Amino acid sequence: MSEPAIHPTAIIAEGAVLGAGVRIGPYSIVGPKVVLGDNVELVSHAVVEGNTSIGRDTRIFPFASVGHQPQDLKFHGEDSRLEIGERCTIRESVTINPGTEGGGMLTRIGNDCLIMANAHVAHDALVGNNVVMANYVGIAGHVQVGDNVIFGGTCVIHQFTRIGDNAFIGAHSMVDGDVIPYGMAVGNRAVLSGLNLVGLKRSKIEREAIHRLRAAYRQIFAGEGMLLDRAGVAAAQFKDDALVQKVVTFIRQAKRPILLPRDVQESD
């Protein structure tokens, strides 16, 4: 197991835990409560502070600020946490904040995520695995993001919003409602613009399953009556289909409005 390689200009606080093979580049700073897993690299000029743990093989690029206190006026110094998974790439000038007492005390990012330059992940956000955030994406506080989600550049996600698994958020979108799993949202304000068919095919979902999901989508978002009622009909019609049931469960668990297609309204 190789010893950490630390540039002479880097500052490593007493108490920081460095795994085997960690590389700390020029002018980087690591705080006293930070845990860096094996083979983590801070390329240069990166700052990791707070009660922060970073999984093995993650790379953090220059001028990223990871683990500094949240941008929340209700934060009063509580010892909240930030957890970043394995094999993540955090590019230049990204900011990621830990949790708050009002939100569960934890911000978490899963494994194999790519967070591109100047993106922001706010306090108490929970981000899944294999998530891609393009440049200047803004994830507000308390947002929940599923697995395999892709965010286009300069899009913004409203606080407390949920983004379901395998969803796609188009560039320049402002999303202020929950996006169903496998959904595609575009616009300011964003609307649901169909299913993420490209993502479904990349995930090697069988054609027949995609056809059933498309039929359920039409039932849920183009039928008559209330959204929950239409979702119930789809659940009964496709009771053995895991993809459809995931979408229906997501809708039933909503605490905020579900993003709808353009010109689709809830009816009594």
Short mmCIF file of C-alpha atoms in Angstrom, two decimals:
data_model
loop_
_atom_site.label_atom_id
_atom_site.label_comp_id
_atom_site.label_asym_id
_atom_site.label_seq_id
_atom_site.Cartn_x
_atom_site.Cartn_y
_atom_site.Cartn_z
CA MET A 1 0.00 0.00 0.00
CA SER A 2 1.59 3.28 -1.10
CA GLU A 3 1.92 6.25 1.21
CA PRO A 4 0.05 9.50 0.40
CA ALA A 5 1.93 11.87 -1.88
CA ILE A 6 1.56 15.43 -0.61
CA HIS A 7 2.93 18.49 -2.40
CA PRO A 8 5.01 20.70 -0.08
CA THR A 9 2.67 23.66 -0.60
CA ALA A 10 -0.44 21.72 0.46
CA ILE A 11 -1.86 22.13 3.99
CA ILE A 12 -3.14 19.00 5.72
CA ALA A 13 -4.74 19.64 9.12
CA GLU A 14 -3.96 17.41 12.08
CA GLY A 15 -6.74 14.84 12.36
CA ALA A 16 -7.35 14.41 8.64
CA VAL A 17 -7.40 10.75 7.54
CA LEU A 18 -5.67 9.92 4.25
CA GLY A 19 -6.01 6.54 2.60
CA ALA A 20 -3.33 4.67 0.70
CA GLY A 21 -2.21 6.23 -2.56
CA VAL A 22 -3.84 9.62 -1.89
CA ARG A 23 -2.33 12.46 -3.93
CA ILE A 24 -2.60 16.05 -2.70
CA GLY A 25 -1.53 18.58 -5.31
CA PRO A 26 -0.11 22.11 -4.98
CA TYR A 27 -1.86 24.61 -2.68
CA SER A 28 -4.65 22.25 -1.71
CA ILE A 29 -6.15 22.33 1.81
CA VAL A 30 -7.61 19.41 3.77
CA GLY A 31 -9.47 20.08 7.02
CA PRO A 32 -9.16 18.22 10.34
CA LYS A 33 -12.38 16.15 10.03
CA VAL A 34 -11.87 15.07 6.43
CA VAL A 35 -11.51 11.42 5.40
CA LEU A 36 -10.02 10.74 1.96
CA GLY A 37 -10.34 7.16 0.71
CA ASP A 38 -7.64 5.24 -1.13
CA ASN A 39 -6.29 6.84 -4.31
CA VAL A 40 -8.28 10.07 -3.96
CA GLU A 41 -6.56 12.91 -5.82
CA LEU A 42 -6.78 16.66 -5.23
CA VAL A 43 -5.22 17.90 -8.46
CA SER A 44 -4.27 21.36 -7.15
CA HIS A 45 -5.79 24.39 -5.37
CA ALA A 46 -8.70 22.30 -4.06
CA VAL A 47 -10.21 22.76 -0.60
CA VAL A 48 -11.93 19.98 1.34
CA GLU A 49 -13.29 21.00 4.73
CA GLY A 50 -15.93 20.08 7.29
CA ASN A 51 -17.09 16.64 8.36
CA THR A 52 -16.48 15.24 4.88
CA SER A 53 -15.69 11.77 3.58
CA ILE A 54 -14.67 11.07 -0.02
CA GLY A 55 -14.65 7.59 -1.50
CA ARG A 56 -11.75 5.86 -3.19
CA ASP A 57 -10.51 6.86 -6.66
CA THR A 58 -12.37 10.19 -6.67
CA ARG A 59 -10.59 13.15 -8.34
CA ILE A 60 -11.14 16.78 -7.38
CA PHE A 61 -9.90 19.50 -9.73
CA PRO A 62 -8.57 23.04 -9.07
CA PHE A 63 -10.58 25.61 -7.13
CA ALA A 64 -13.30 23.19 -6.05
CA SER A 65 -14.72 24.00 -2.61
CA VAL A 66 -16.00 20.85 -0.94
CA GLY A 67 -17.50 20.70 2.56
CA HIS A 68 -17.58 24.36 3.58
CA GLN A 69 -20.61 25.47 5.59
CA PRO A 70 -23.98 25.59 3.80
CA GLN A 71 -25.39 28.72 2.19
CA ASP A 72 -28.33 28.67 4.60
CA LEU A 73 -29.10 31.39 7.14
CA LYS A 74 -30.58 28.73 9.44
CA PHE A 75 -27.22 26.98 9.74
CA HIS A 76 -25.66 27.59 13.15
CA GLY A 77 -22.53 25.49 13.09
CA GLU A 78 -24.07 22.05 13.63
CA ASP A 79 -21.68 19.19 12.90
CA SER A 80 -23.44 18.07 9.72
CA ARG A 81 -21.87 15.79 7.13
CA LEU A 82 -20.98 15.49 3.47
CA GLU A 83 -20.43 12.09 1.88
CA ILE A 84 -19.05 11.67 -1.65
CA GLY A 85 -18.85 8.20 -3.15
CA GLU A 86 -16.22 6.30 -5.07
CA ARG A 87 -14.82 7.07 -8.53
CA CYS A 88 -16.41 10.50 -8.77
CA THR A 89 -14.96 13.34 -10.82
CA ILE A 90 -15.43 16.85 -9.43
CA ARG A 91 -14.26 19.47 -11.88
CA GLU A 92 -13.03 23.05 -11.57
CA SER A 93 -14.81 25.50 -9.21
CA VAL A 94 -17.51 23.07 -8.12
CA THR A 95 -19.08 23.85 -4.73
CA ILE A 96 -20.67 21.16 -2.54
CA ASN A 97 -22.06 21.90 0.93
CA PRO A 98 -22.84 19.61 3.88
CA GLY A 99 -26.26 19.13 5.43
CA THR A 100 -28.17 21.13 8.03
CA GLU A 101 -30.14 20.33 11.16
CA GLY A 102 -33.36 21.18 9.32
CA GLY A 103 -32.66 18.74 6.51
CA GLY A 104 -31.26 15.54 7.99
CA MET A 105 -27.67 16.70 8.63
CA LEU A 106 -26.36 15.03 5.47
CA THR A 107 -25.53 15.84 1.87
CA ARG A 108 -24.68 12.70 -0.10
CA ILE A 109 -23.35 12.04 -3.60
CA GLY A 110 -23.20 8.47 -4.85
CA ASN A 111 -20.61 6.55 -6.80
CA ASP A 112 -19.35 7.21 -10.33
CA CYS A 113 -20.73 10.74 -10.62
CA LEU A 114 -19.34 13.42 -12.94
CA ILE A 115 -19.87 16.99 -11.71
CA MET A 116 -18.56 19.43 -14.30
CA ALA A 117 -17.09 22.90 -13.81
CA ASN A 118 -18.90 25.53 -11.74
CA ALA A 119 -21.77 23.24 -10.71
CA HIS A 120 -23.26 23.57 -7.22
CA VAL A 121 -24.80 20.95 -4.90
CA ALA A 122 -26.49 22.56 -1.92
CA HIS A 123 -27.12 21.39 1.65
CA ASP A 124 -29.11 18.21 2.32
CA ALA A 125 -29.19 17.17 -1.34
CA LEU A 126 -29.17 13.41 -1.91
CA VAL A 127 -27.67 12.44 -5.27
CA GLY A 128 -27.63 8.86 -6.58
CA ASN A 129 -25.07 6.87 -8.57
CA ASN A 130 -23.88 7.50 -12.15
CA VAL A 131 -25.21 11.06 -12.21
CA VAL A 132 -23.81 13.58 -14.71
CA MET A 133 -24.09 17.32 -14.05
CA ALA A 134 -22.87 19.49 -16.93
CA ASN A 135 -21.34 22.92 -16.41
CA TYR A 136 -23.14 25.47 -14.18
CA VAL A 137 -25.85 23.10 -12.97
CA GLY A 138 -27.44 24.28 -9.71
CA ILE A 139 -28.92 21.70 -7.31
CA ALA A 140 -30.78 23.50 -4.52
CA GLY A 141 -31.18 22.39 -0.92
CA HIS A 142 -33.07 19.20 -0.03
CA VAL A 143 -33.23 18.00 -3.66
CA GLN A 144 -33.31 14.23 -4.24
CA VAL A 145 -31.73 12.88 -7.43
CA GLY A 146 -32.02 9.22 -8.46
CA ASP A 147 -29.50 7.03 -10.25
CA ASN A 148 -28.36 7.53 -13.87
CA VAL A 149 -29.72 11.08 -14.17
CA ILE A 150 -28.18 13.50 -16.69
CA PHE A 151 -28.39 17.29 -16.27
CA GLY A 152 -27.68 19.53 -19.26
CA GLY A 153 -25.66 22.71 -18.83
CA THR A 154 -26.88 25.70 -16.79
CA CYS A 155 -30.07 24.04 -15.57
CA VAL A 156 -31.40 24.75 -12.07
CA ILE A 157 -33.38 22.48 -9.74
CA HIS A 158 -35.76 24.02 -7.17
CA GLN A 159 -35.37 23.10 -3.50
CA PHE A 160 -37.17 19.96 -2.24
CA THR A 161 -37.66 18.71 -5.81
CA ARG A 162 -37.21 15.02 -6.71
CA ILE A 163 -35.63 13.81 -9.94
CA GLY A 164 -36.41 10.16 -10.63
CA ASP A 165 -34.02 7.46 -11.81
CA ASN A 166 -32.83 7.66 -15.44
CA ALA A 167 -34.37 11.10 -16.01
CA PHE A 168 -32.86 13.66 -18.38
CA ILE A 169 -32.96 17.41 -17.71
CA GLY A 170 -32.33 19.55 -20.78
CA ALA A 171 -29.88 22.44 -20.86
CA HIS A 172 -31.04 25.84 -19.58
CA SER A 173 -34.04 24.31 -17.80
CA MET A 174 -35.56 25.62 -14.57
CA VAL A 175 -37.21 22.66 -12.87
CA ASP A 176 -39.72 23.44 -10.10
CA GLY A 177 -41.65 20.15 -10.00
CA ASP A 178 -40.83 16.48 -9.51
CA VAL A 179 -39.63 14.68 -12.65
CA ILE A 180 -40.80 11.09 -12.97
CA PRO A 181 -38.33 8.22 -13.42
CA TYR A 182 -37.35 7.86 -17.10
CA GLY A 183 -38.84 11.30 -17.79
CA MET A 184 -37.35 14.12 -19.84
CA ALA A 185 -37.83 17.73 -18.73
CA VAL A 186 -37.02 20.82 -20.78
CA GLY A 187 -37.72 24.54 -20.52
CA ASN A 188 -38.05 27.54 -18.23
CA ARG A 189 -40.27 26.77 -16.42
CA ALA A 190 -39.63 23.16 -17.37
CA VAL A 191 -42.34 20.83 -18.63
CA LEU A 192 -42.34 17.07 -19.02
CA SER A 193 -41.49 16.45 -22.66
CA GLY A 194 -41.76 12.69 -22.89
CA LEU A 195 -39.67 9.73 -21.86
CA ASN A 196 -35.89 9.58 -21.90
CA LEU A 197 -35.85 7.00 -24.68
CA VAL A 198 -32.14 7.43 -25.37
CA GLY A 199 -31.36 6.74 -21.73
CA LEU A 200 -33.65 3.72 -21.67
CA LYS A 201 -31.92 2.23 -24.71
CA ARG A 202 -28.48 2.96 -23.27
CA SER A 203 -29.57 1.11 -20.13
CA LYS A 204 -30.38 -1.86 -22.38
CA ILE A 205 -34.05 -1.92 -21.40
CA GLU A 206 -35.90 -4.39 -23.62
CA ARG A 207 -37.98 -2.94 -26.45
CA GLU A 208 -41.18 -4.54 -25.15
CA ALA A 209 -40.66 -2.95 -21.73
CA ILE A 210 -40.16 0.45 -23.36
CA HIS A 211 -43.40 -0.02 -25.33
CA ARG A 212 -45.29 -0.79 -22.12
CA LEU A 213 -43.76 2.23 -20.40
CA ARG A 214 -44.79 4.48 -23.30
CA ALA A 215 -48.35 3.14 -23.13
CA ALA A 216 -48.46 3.78 -19.39
CA TYR A 217 -47.08 7.29 -19.92
CA ARG A 218 -49.95 8.06 -22.31
CA GLN A 219 -52.45 6.68 -19.81
CA ILE A 220 -51.05 8.74 -16.95
CA PHE A 221 -50.47 12.03 -18.74
CA ALA A 222 -53.02 12.09 -21.56
CA GLY A 223 -56.08 10.51 -19.96
CA GLU A 224 -59.08 12.05 -18.22
CA GLY A 225 -59.45 12.73 -14.51
CA MET A 226 -57.02 13.35 -11.67
CA LEU A 227 -53.36 12.40 -12.01
CA LEU A 228 -53.45 9.97 -9.09
CA ASP A 229 -56.50 8.25 -10.54
CA ARG A 230 -54.88 7.92 -13.95
CA ALA A 231 -51.73 6.55 -12.30
CA GLY A 232 -53.87 4.00 -10.48
CA VAL A 233 -55.37 2.81 -13.76
CA ALA A 234 -51.87 2.42 -15.22
CA ALA A 235 -50.73 0.54 -12.11
CA ALA A 236 -53.59 -1.94 -12.49
CA GLN A 237 -53.14 -2.29 -16.24
CA PHE A 238 -49.39 -2.93 -15.96
CA LYS A 239 -49.32 -4.58 -12.53
CA ASP A 240 -46.40 -6.87 -13.41
CA ASP A 241 -44.22 -4.22 -15.07
CA ALA A 242 -41.41 -2.97 -12.80
CA LEU A 243 -40.75 0.23 -14.78
CA VAL A 244 -44.38 1.32 -14.73
CA GLN A 245 -44.73 0.49 -11.05
CA LYS A 246 -41.66 2.60 -10.26
CA VAL A 247 -43.24 5.61 -12.01
CA VAL A 248 -46.58 5.10 -10.25
CA THR A 249 -44.92 4.76 -6.83
CA PHE A 250 -42.92 7.94 -7.48
CA ILE A 251 -46.14 9.84 -8.28
CA ARG A 252 -47.96 8.49 -5.22
CA GLN A 253 -45.11 9.55 -2.93
CA ALA A 254 -45.03 13.13 -4.23
CA LYS A 255 -45.15 16.00 -1.74
CA ARG A 256 -44.61 18.65 -4.41
CA PRO A 257 -46.32 19.00 -7.79
CA ILE A 258 -45.38 16.45 -10.45
CA LEU A 259 -44.03 18.04 -13.61
CA LEU A 260 -46.63 17.65 -16.39
CA PRO A 261 -46.48 17.88 -20.19
CA ARG A 262 -47.30 21.23 -21.74
CA ASP A 263 -51.07 21.99 -21.85
CA VAL A 264 -51.89 19.09 -19.54
CA GLN A 265 -53.88 20.23 -16.52
CA GLU A 266 -55.20 18.44 -13.47
CA SER A 267 -58.96 18.02 -13.71
CA ASP A 268 -61.62 17.33 -11.11
#
